[in-house]
C-alpha cells in the first residue's frame, strides 16, 4: 500500500501499520431511557472507554431524566445527550431526529411494555396501547431512520423483544 492508508466502511483506516479504529463515534439512538434496559444500555455505551458512541438517550417524559443524568455522570453532554421522544407520535419522532447532528448509525428500539392477563379482563384500549407502543412505535422509528441507512449502505437496528412473543401463557 506504499505507506498510504485505505478508508474502511465506518471510517477506520487500514495501513501497513495495521487497522486504526479511531473512526468517528457512531450515533446511537435509544428509545425508552427513563428506566430499565434503555437507561442501562445508554449509560454503558456512553461510558465506553474508547468513546465509540455518541448516545442520544430518549424518553417521552423529560421530567424523568434525573436518574439517567445521574447515572451518566461526566458522560452527560459529552458522549450522552438526553432528548424527548414519544414513539407513539410522528411529530415527536420528527422533532427528535431533526435535532440530531448527522445521521443515526444505530437505532435501539427499546421503548415498550408488557401486558399479561386473561383476555376478558383486559380492555381493548389497553391492548391497543401496547401495540401502538411495542409494534407501531418500533415501526415508526425504523421508517424514520431506514432511508438514511440504505442510502449510506450501513447502519444497525436493534429491537428489544420478549420471550413472551415466542411462548404462550395459559389463563
Ligand atoms: N425487563 C424484562 O424482563 C423484559 C422482558 C421482556 C421484554 N422486555 C422489553 O424490554 C424493553 C425495556 O423494558 P424494561 O424492563 O427496561 O422496562 P421499563 O423500565 O418499564 O422501560 C420501558 C421504557 O419504555 C418507555 N416507554 C413506554 N412507552 C413509551 C412511548 N410511547 N414512547 C417512548 N418511551 C416509552 C418507558 O417510559 P415511561 O417511563 O415514560 O413509561 C420506559 O422508559 C421493553 O420493550 C420491554 O417490553 C423487558
Coordinates of N, CA and C and ligand atoms in Angstrom, one line a residue:
X1 N 0.8 -1.2 0.0 CA 0.0 0.0 0.0 C 0.9 1.3 0.0
X2 N 2.2 1.1 -0.1 CA 3.1 2.2 -0.2 C 2.9 3.3 0.9
X3 N 2.6 2.8 2.1 CA 2.5 3.7 3.2 C 1.2 4.4 3.3
X4 N 0.4 4.3 2.2 CA -0.9 5.0 2.2 C -1.9 4.2 3.0
X5 N -2.9 4.9 3.5 CA -3.9 4.2 4.2 C -5.2 4.1 3.4
X6 N -6.0 3.1 3.7 CA -7.3 2.9 3.0 C -8.4 3.1 3.9
X7 N -9.4 3.9 3.5 CA -10.5 4.2 4.4 C -11.5 3.0 4.4
X8 N -11.8 2.5 5.6 CA -12.7 1.3 5.7 C -14.1 1.8 5.9
X9 N -15.1 1.0 5.5 CA -16.5 1.3 5.8 C -16.6 1.6 7.3
X10 N -17.2 2.7 7.7 CA -17.3 3.1 9.1 C -16.3 4.1 9.5
X11 N -15.3 4.4 8.6 CA -14.4 5.4 8.9 C -13.0 5.0 9.4
X12 N -12.8 3.7 9.7 CA -11.5 3.3 10.2 C -10.5 3.3 9.0
X13 N -9.2 3.1 9.3 CA -8.2 3.1 8.3 C -7.4 1.9 8.4
X14 N -7.1 1.3 7.2 CA -6.2 0.1 7.1 C -4.9 0.6 6.5
X15 N -3.8 0.3 7.1 CA -2.5 0.7 6.6 C -1.5 -0.4 6.9
X16 N -0.3 -0.2 6.4 CA 0.8 -1.2 6.7 C 1.0 -1.4 8.2
X17 N 0.7 -0.3 8.9 CA 0.9 -0.3 10.4 C -0.3 -1.1 11.1
X18 N -1.3 -1.5 10.3 CA -2.4 -2.2 10.9 C -3.7 -1.4 10.8
X19 N -4.7 -1.8 11.5 CA -6.0 -1.2 11.4 C -6.1 -0.1 12.5
X20 N -6.4 1.1 12.1 CA -6.6 2.2 13.0 C -8.1 2.4 13.2
X21 N -8.6 2.1 14.4 CA -10.0 2.1 14.6 C -10.5 3.4 15.2
X22 N -9.7 4.5 15.0 CA -10.1 5.8 15.5 C -11.2 6.4 14.6
X23 N -12.2 5.7 14.4 CA -13.3 6.2 13.5 C -14.2 7.2 14.3
X24 N -15.0 8.0 13.5 CA -15.9 8.9 14.1 C -16.8 8.1 15.0
X25 N -17.2 8.6 16.2 CA -18.2 7.9 17.0 C -19.5 7.6 16.3
X26 N -20.1 6.5 16.6 CA -21.4 6.1 16.0 C -22.5 6.8 16.8
X27 N -23.4 7.3 16.1 CA -24.6 7.9 16.8 C -25.6 6.8 17.1
X28 N -25.9 6.6 18.4 CA -26.8 5.5 18.8 C -28.1 6.2 19.4
X29 N -29.2 6.0 18.8 CA -30.5 6.5 19.3 C -31.2 5.4 20.0
X30 N -31.5 5.6 21.3 CA -32.2 4.6 22.1 C -33.5 5.1 22.6
X31 N -34.6 4.4 22.4 CA -35.9 4.8 22.9 C -36.1 4.3 24.3
X32 N -36.9 5.0 25.1 CA -37.3 4.5 26.4 C -36.2 4.4 27.4
X33 N -35.5 5.5 27.6 CA -34.3 5.5 28.5 C -34.6 6.1 29.9
X34 N -35.9 6.2 30.3 CA -36.2 6.7 31.6 C -35.9 5.7 32.7
X35 N -35.8 4.4 32.3 CA -35.6 3.4 33.3 C -35.1 2.1 32.6
X36 N -34.8 1.1 33.4 CA -34.6 -0.2 32.9 C -33.5 -0.4 31.9
X37 N -33.8 -1.3 30.9 CA -32.8 -1.7 29.9 C -32.2 -0.5 29.1
X38 N -33.2 0.4 28.7 CA -32.8 1.6 27.9 C -31.8 2.4 28.7
X39 N -32.1 2.7 29.9 CA -31.2 3.6 30.7 C -29.8 2.9 30.9
X40 N -29.8 1.6 31.2 CA -28.6 0.9 31.5 C -27.7 0.9 30.2
X41 N -28.4 0.6 29.1 CA -27.7 0.5 27.8 C -27.1 1.8 27.4
X42 N -27.9 2.9 27.6 CA -27.4 4.2 27.2 C -26.2 4.6 28.0
X43 N -26.2 4.3 29.3 CA -25.1 4.7 30.2 C -23.9 3.8 29.9
X44 N -24.1 2.6 29.6 CA -22.9 1.7 29.3 C -22.2 2.1 28.0
X45 N -23.0 2.4 27.0 CA -22.4 2.8 25.7 C -21.7 4.2 25.9
X46 N -22.3 5.1 26.7 CA -21.7 6.4 26.8 C -20.4 6.4 27.6
X47 N -20.3 5.3 28.4 CA -19.1 5.2 29.2 C -18.0 4.3 28.5
X48 N -18.2 4.0 27.3 CA -17.3 3.2 26.5 C -15.9 3.8 26.6
X49 N -14.9 3.1 27.1 CA -13.6 3.7 27.3 C -13.0 4.2 26.0
X50 N -13.4 3.6 24.9 CA -12.8 4.0 23.6 C -13.7 5.1 22.9
X51 N -14.7 5.5 23.6 CA -15.6 6.6 23.1 C -16.1 6.4 21.7
X52 N -16.6 5.2 21.5 CA -17.0 4.8 20.1 C -18.4 5.2 19.8
X53 N -19.1 5.7 20.8 CA -20.6 6.0 20.6 C -20.9 7.4 21.1
X54 N -21.8 8.0 20.3 CA -22.5 9.3 20.8 C -23.9 8.8 21.0
X55 N -24.3 8.8 22.3 CA -25.6 8.2 22.6 C -26.7 9.3 22.7
X56 N -27.8 9.1 22.0 CA -28.9 10.0 22.1 C -30.0 9.2 22.9
X57 N -30.0 9.5 24.2 CA -30.8 8.7 25.1 C -32.2 9.4 25.2
X58 N -33.2 8.8 24.7 CA -34.5 9.5 24.6 C -35.5 8.9 25.6
X59 N -36.5 9.8 25.9 CA -37.6 9.3 26.8 C -38.8 10.2 26.4
X60 N -40.0 9.7 26.7 CA -41.2 10.5 26.3 C -41.4 11.6 27.3
X61 N -41.0 11.4 28.6 CA -41.3 12.5 29.6 C -39.9 12.9 30.2
X62 N -39.5 14.1 29.8 CA -38.2 14.6 30.2 C -38.2 14.9 31.7
X63 N -39.4 14.9 32.3 CA -39.4 15.0 33.8 C -38.8 13.9 34.5
X64 N -38.6 12.8 33.8 CA -38.0 11.6 34.4 C -36.5 11.5 34.1
X65 N -35.8 12.5 33.7 CA -34.4 12.4 33.2 C -33.4 12.3 34.3
X66 N -33.8 12.7 35.5 CA -32.8 12.8 36.6 C -32.0 11.5 36.8
X67 N -32.7 10.4 36.9 CA -32.0 9.1 37.2 C -30.9 8.9 36.1
X68 N -31.3 9.1 34.8 CA -30.4 8.8 33.7 C -29.2 9.8 33.8
X69 N -29.5 11.1 34.1 CA -28.4 12.0 34.1 C -27.5 11.7 35.2
X70 N -28.0 11.3 36.4 CA -27.1 11.0 37.5 C -26.2 9.8 37.1
X71 N -26.8 8.8 36.5 CA -26.1 7.6 36.1 C -25.0 7.9 35.0
X72 N -25.4 8.8 34.1 CA -24.4 9.2 33.1 C -23.2 9.9 33.6
X73 N -23.4 10.7 34.6 CA -22.3 11.4 35.2 C -21.6 12.3 34.3
X74 N -20.2 12.1 34.2 CA -19.4 13.0 33.3 C -19.7 12.8 31.8
X75 N -20.3 11.7 31.5 CA -20.6 11.5 30.1 C -21.7 12.4 29.6
X76 N -22.5 13.0 30.5 CA -23.6 13.8 30.1 C -23.1 15.1 29.4
X77 N -23.6 15.3 28.2 CA -23.2 16.5 27.4 C -21.9 16.2 26.6
X78 N -21.3 15.0 26.9 CA -20.1 14.6 26.1 C -20.4 13.5 25.2
X79 N -20.6 12.3 25.7 CA -21.0 11.2 24.9 C -22.4 10.8 25.0
X80 N -23.2 11.5 25.8 CA -24.6 11.2 26.0 C -25.4 12.5 26.1
X81 N -26.4 12.5 25.3 CA -27.4 13.6 25.4 C -28.8 13.1 25.6
X82 N -29.6 13.8 26.3 CA -31.0 13.3 26.6 C -31.9 14.1 25.6
X83 N -32.9 13.4 25.1 CA -33.8 14.1 24.2 C -35.2 13.5 24.4
X84 N -36.2 14.3 24.1 CA -37.6 13.9 24.2 C -38.0 13.0 23.0
X85 N -38.6 11.9 23.2 CA -39.1 11.1 22.1 C -40.2 10.2 22.6
X86 N -41.4 10.4 22.0 CA -42.6 9.5 22.3 C -42.7 8.7 21.0
X87 N -42.5 7.4 21.1 CA -42.5 6.6 19.9 C -43.9 6.5 19.3
X88 N -44.9 6.9 20.0 CA -46.3 6.9 19.5 C -46.7 8.1 18.7
X89 N -45.7 9.1 18.6 CA -46.0 10.3 17.9 C -45.1 10.6 16.7
X90 N -45.7 10.7 15.6 CA -45.0 11.1 14.4 C -44.2 12.4 14.6
X91 N -44.9 13.4 15.2 CA -44.3 14.7 15.4 C -43.1 14.6 16.3
X92 N -43.3 13.9 17.4 CA -42.2 13.7 18.3 C -40.9 13.1 17.7
X93 N -41.2 12.0 16.9 CA -40.1 11.4 16.2 C -39.4 12.3 15.2
X94 N -40.2 13.1 14.5 CA -39.6 14.0 13.5 C -38.8 15.1 14.2
X95 N -39.3 15.6 15.3 CA -38.7 16.6 16.1 C -37.3 16.1 16.7
X96 N -37.4 14.9 17.2 CA -36.2 14.3 17.8 C -35.1 14.2 16.7
X97 N -35.4 13.6 15.6 CA -34.4 13.3 14.6 C -33.9 14.6 14.0
X98 N -34.7 15.7 13.9 CA -34.2 16.9 13.4 C -33.2 17.6 14.3
X99 N -33.2 17.2 15.5 CA -32.2 17.8 16.5 C -30.9 17.0 16.5
X100 N -30.8 15.9 15.8 CA -29.6 15.1 15.8 C -28.7 15.6 14.7
X101 N -27.4 15.9 15.1 CA -26.4 16.2 14.1 C -26.0 15.0 13.3
X102 N -26.0 15.0 12.0 CA -25.6 13.9 11.3 C -26.7 12.8 11.2
X103 N -26.3 11.6 11.1 CA -27.3 10.5 10.9 C -27.3 9.5 12.1
X104 N -28.3 8.8 12.2 CA -28.4 7.7 13.2 C -27.7 6.5 12.6
X105 N -26.6 6.1 13.3 CA -25.9 4.9 12.8 C -26.5 3.6 13.4
X106 N -27.0 3.7 14.7 CA -27.6 2.6 15.4 C -28.9 3.0 16.0
X107 N -30.0 2.3 15.7 CA -31.3 2.5 16.4 C -31.5 1.4 17.3
X108 N -31.8 1.7 18.6 CA -32.2 0.6 19.5 C -33.7 0.9 19.9
X109 N -34.6 0.1 19.4 CA -36.0 0.1 19.7 C -36.2 -0.6 21.0
X110 N -36.2 0.2 22.1 CA -36.3 -0.4 23.4 C -37.6 0.0 24.1
X111 N -38.2 1.1 23.8 CA -39.4 1.5 24.5 C -40.5 0.5 24.3
X112 N -41.1 0.1 25.4 CA -42.2 -0.9 25.3 C -42.7 -1.2 26.7
X113 N -43.7 -2.1 26.6 CA -44.3 -2.5 27.9 C -44.8 -3.9 27.7
X114 N -45.0 -4.6 28.9 CA -45.6 -5.9 28.9 C -47.0 -5.9 29.2
X115 N -47.8 -6.8 28.8 CA -49.2 -6.9 29.2 C -49.6 -8.4 29.3
X116 N -49.8 -8.9 30.5 CA -50.1 -10.3 30.7 C -51.4 -10.4 31.5
X117 N -52.3 -11.2 31.1 CA -53.5 -11.4 31.8 C -54.6 -12.1 31.0
X118 N -55.7 -12.4 31.7 CA -56.8 -13.0 31.0 C -57.5 -12.1 30.0
X119 N -57.7 -12.5 28.8 CA -58.3 -11.7 27.7 C -59.5 -10.9 28.2
X120 N -60.4 -11.6 28.9 CA -61.7 -10.9 29.3 C -61.5 -9.8 30.3
X121 N -60.3 -9.8 30.9 CA -60.0 -8.8 32.0 C -59.2 -7.6 31.4
X122 N -58.9 -7.6 30.2 CA -58.1 -6.5 29.6 C -58.9 -5.7 28.6
X123 N -58.9 -4.4 28.7 CA -59.7 -3.6 27.8 C -59.0 -3.5 26.4
X124 N -59.8 -3.3 25.4 CA -59.2 -3.1 24.0 C -58.2 -1.9 24.0
X125 N -58.6 -0.9 24.7 CA -57.8 0.3 24.7 C -56.4 0.0 25.3
X126 N -56.3 -0.8 26.4 CA -55.1 -1.2 27.0 C -54.2 -2.0 26.0
X127 N -54.9 -2.9 25.3 CA -54.2 -3.8 24.3 C -53.7 -2.9 23.1
X128 N -54.6 -2.0 22.7 CA -54.2 -1.1 21.6 C -52.9 -0.3 21.9
X129 N -52.9 0.2 23.2 CA -51.7 1.0 23.6 C -50.5 0.2 23.5
X130 N -50.5 -1.1 23.9 CA -49.3 -2.0 23.8 C -48.9 -2.1 22.3
X131 N -49.8 -2.3 21.4 CA -49.5 -2.4 20.0 C -49.0 -1.1 19.5
X132 N -49.6 0.0 19.9 CA -49.2 1.3 19.4 C -47.7 1.6 19.8
X133 N -47.4 1.1 21.0 CA -46.0 1.4 21.5 C -45.0 0.3 21.0
X134 N -45.3 -0.9 21.4 CA -44.3 -2.0 21.1 C -44.2 -2.3 19.6
X135 N -45.3 -2.3 18.8 CA -45.1 -2.6 17.4 C -45.1 -1.3 16.6
X136 N -46.1 -0.5 16.6 CA -46.1 0.7 15.7 C -45.1 1.7 16.1
X137 N -44.8 1.7 17.4 CA -43.7 2.7 17.8 C -42.4 2.3 17.2
X138 N -42.1 1.0 17.2 CA -40.8 0.5 16.6 C -40.8 0.7 15.1
X139 N -41.9 0.4 14.5 CA -42.0 0.6 13.0 C -41.9 2.1 12.7
X140 N -42.5 2.9 13.5 CA -42.4 4.4 13.2 C -40.9 4.8 13.2
X141 N -40.1 4.3 14.1 CA -38.7 4.7 14.2 C -37.9 4.1 13.1
X142 N -38.2 2.8 12.8 CA -37.5 2.2 11.7 C -37.7 2.9 10.4
X143 N -39.0 3.3 10.1 CA -39.3 4.0 8.9 C -38.5 5.4 8.8
X144 N -38.3 6.0 10.0 CA -37.7 7.3 10.0 C -36.2 7.2 9.7
X145 N -35.5 6.1 10.2 CA -34.0 6.0 10.0 C -33.6 5.2 8.8
X146 N -34.5 4.3 8.4 CA -34.1 3.3 7.3 C -33.6 4.0 6.0
X147 N -34.3 5.0 5.5 CA -33.9 5.6 4.3 C -32.4 6.1 4.3
X148 N -32.1 6.7 5.4 CA -30.7 7.2 5.5 C -29.7 6.0 5.6
X149 N -30.0 5.0 6.3 CA -29.2 3.8 6.4 C -29.0 3.1 5.0
X150 N -30.1 3.0 4.3 CA -30.0 2.4 3.0 C -29.2 3.3 2.0
X151 N -29.4 4.6 2.1 CA -28.6 5.5 1.3 C -27.1 5.3 1.5
X152 N -26.8 5.2 2.8 CA -25.3 5.1 3.2 C -24.8 3.6 3.1
X153 N -25.8 2.7 2.9 CA -25.5 1.3 2.9 C -24.8 0.8 4.2
X154 N -25.2 1.4 5.3 CA -24.8 0.9 6.6 C -25.7 1.4 7.7
X155 N -25.6 0.7 8.8 CA -26.5 1.0 9.9 C -26.9 -0.3 10.6
X156 N -27.4 -0.1 11.9 CA -27.9 -1.2 12.6 C -29.2 -0.9 13.3
X157 N -30.1 -1.8 13.3 CA -31.4 -1.6 14.0 C -31.5 -2.8 15.0
X158 N -31.6 -2.5 16.3 CA -31.8 -3.5 17.3 C -33.2 -3.3 17.9
X159 N -33.9 -4.4 18.0 CA -35.2 -4.4 18.6 C -35.2 -5.3 19.9
X160 N -35.5 -4.6 21.0 CA -35.6 -5.3 22.3 C -36.9 -6.0 22.3
X161 N -36.9 -7.3 22.4 CA -38.2 -8.1 22.3 C -38.5 -8.8 23.6
X162 N -39.2 -9.8 23.5 CA -39.5 -10.6 24.7 C -39.8 -12.1 24.4
X163 N -39.4 -12.9 25.3 CA -39.7 -14.3 25.1 C -41.2 -14.6 25.1
X164 N -41.9 -13.6 25.6 CA -43.4 -13.7 25.6 C -43.9 -13.7 24.1
X165 N -43.1 -13.2 23.2 CA -43.5 -13.2 21.8 C -43.4 -14.6 21.2
X166 N -42.7 -15.5 21.9 CA -42.5 -16.8 21.4 C -43.3 -17.9 22.1
X167 N -43.6 -17.6 23.4 CA -44.3 -18.7 24.1 C -45.6 -18.1 24.6
X168 N -46.6 -19.0 24.6 CA -47.9 -18.6 25.1 C -48.0 -18.8 26.6
X169 N -49.0 -18.1 27.1 CA -49.3 -18.3 28.6 C -50.7 -18.8 28.7
X170 N -50.9 -19.7 29.6 CA -52.3 -20.2 29.9 C -53.0 -19.4 31.0
X171 N -54.2 -19.1 30.7 CA -55.0 -18.4 31.7 C -56.4 -19.1 31.9
Ligands
LIG1 N1 -37.2 -6.4 31.8 C1 -37.7 -7.6 31.2 O1 -37.7 -8.6 31.9 C2 -38.3 -7.6 29.9 C3 -38.8 -8.8 29.4 C4 -39.3 -8.8 28.1 C5 -39.3 -7.7 27.3 N2 -38.8 -6.5 27.8 C6 -38.8 -5.4 26.9 O2 -37.6 -4.6 27.1 C7 -37.9 -3.3 26.9 C8 -37.4 -2.5 28.1 O3 -38.1 -3.0 29.3 P1 -37.7 -2.6 30.7 O4 -37.7 -3.9 31.5 O5 -36.4 -1.8 30.8 O6 -38.9 -1.7 31.2 P2 -39.1 -0.3 31.7 O7 -38.1 0.0 32.8 O8 -40.5 -0.1 32.1 O9 -38.7 0.6 30.5 C9 -39.6 0.8 29.4 C10 -39.3 2.2 28.8 O10 -40.2 2.4 27.7 C11 -40.7 3.7 27.8 N3 -41.9 3.9 27.0 C12 -43.1 3.4 27.2 N4 -44.0 3.9 26.3 C13 -43.2 4.8 25.5 C14 -43.5 5.7 24.5 N5 -44.8 5.8 23.9 N6 -42.5 6.4 24.0 C15 -41.3 6.4 24.5 N7 -41.0 5.6 25.5 C16 -41.9 4.8 26.0 C17 -40.9 3.9 29.3 O11 -41.1 5.3 29.5 P3 -42.0 5.8 30.8 O12 -41.1 5.8 32.0 O13 -42.4 7.2 30.3 O14 -43.1 4.9 30.9 C18 -39.6 3.3 29.8 O15 -38.6 4.3 29.6 C19 -39.4 -3.1 26.7 O16 -39.7 -3.0 25.3 C20 -40.0 -4.4 27.3 O17 -41.2 -4.8 26.7 C21 -38.3 -6.4 29.1

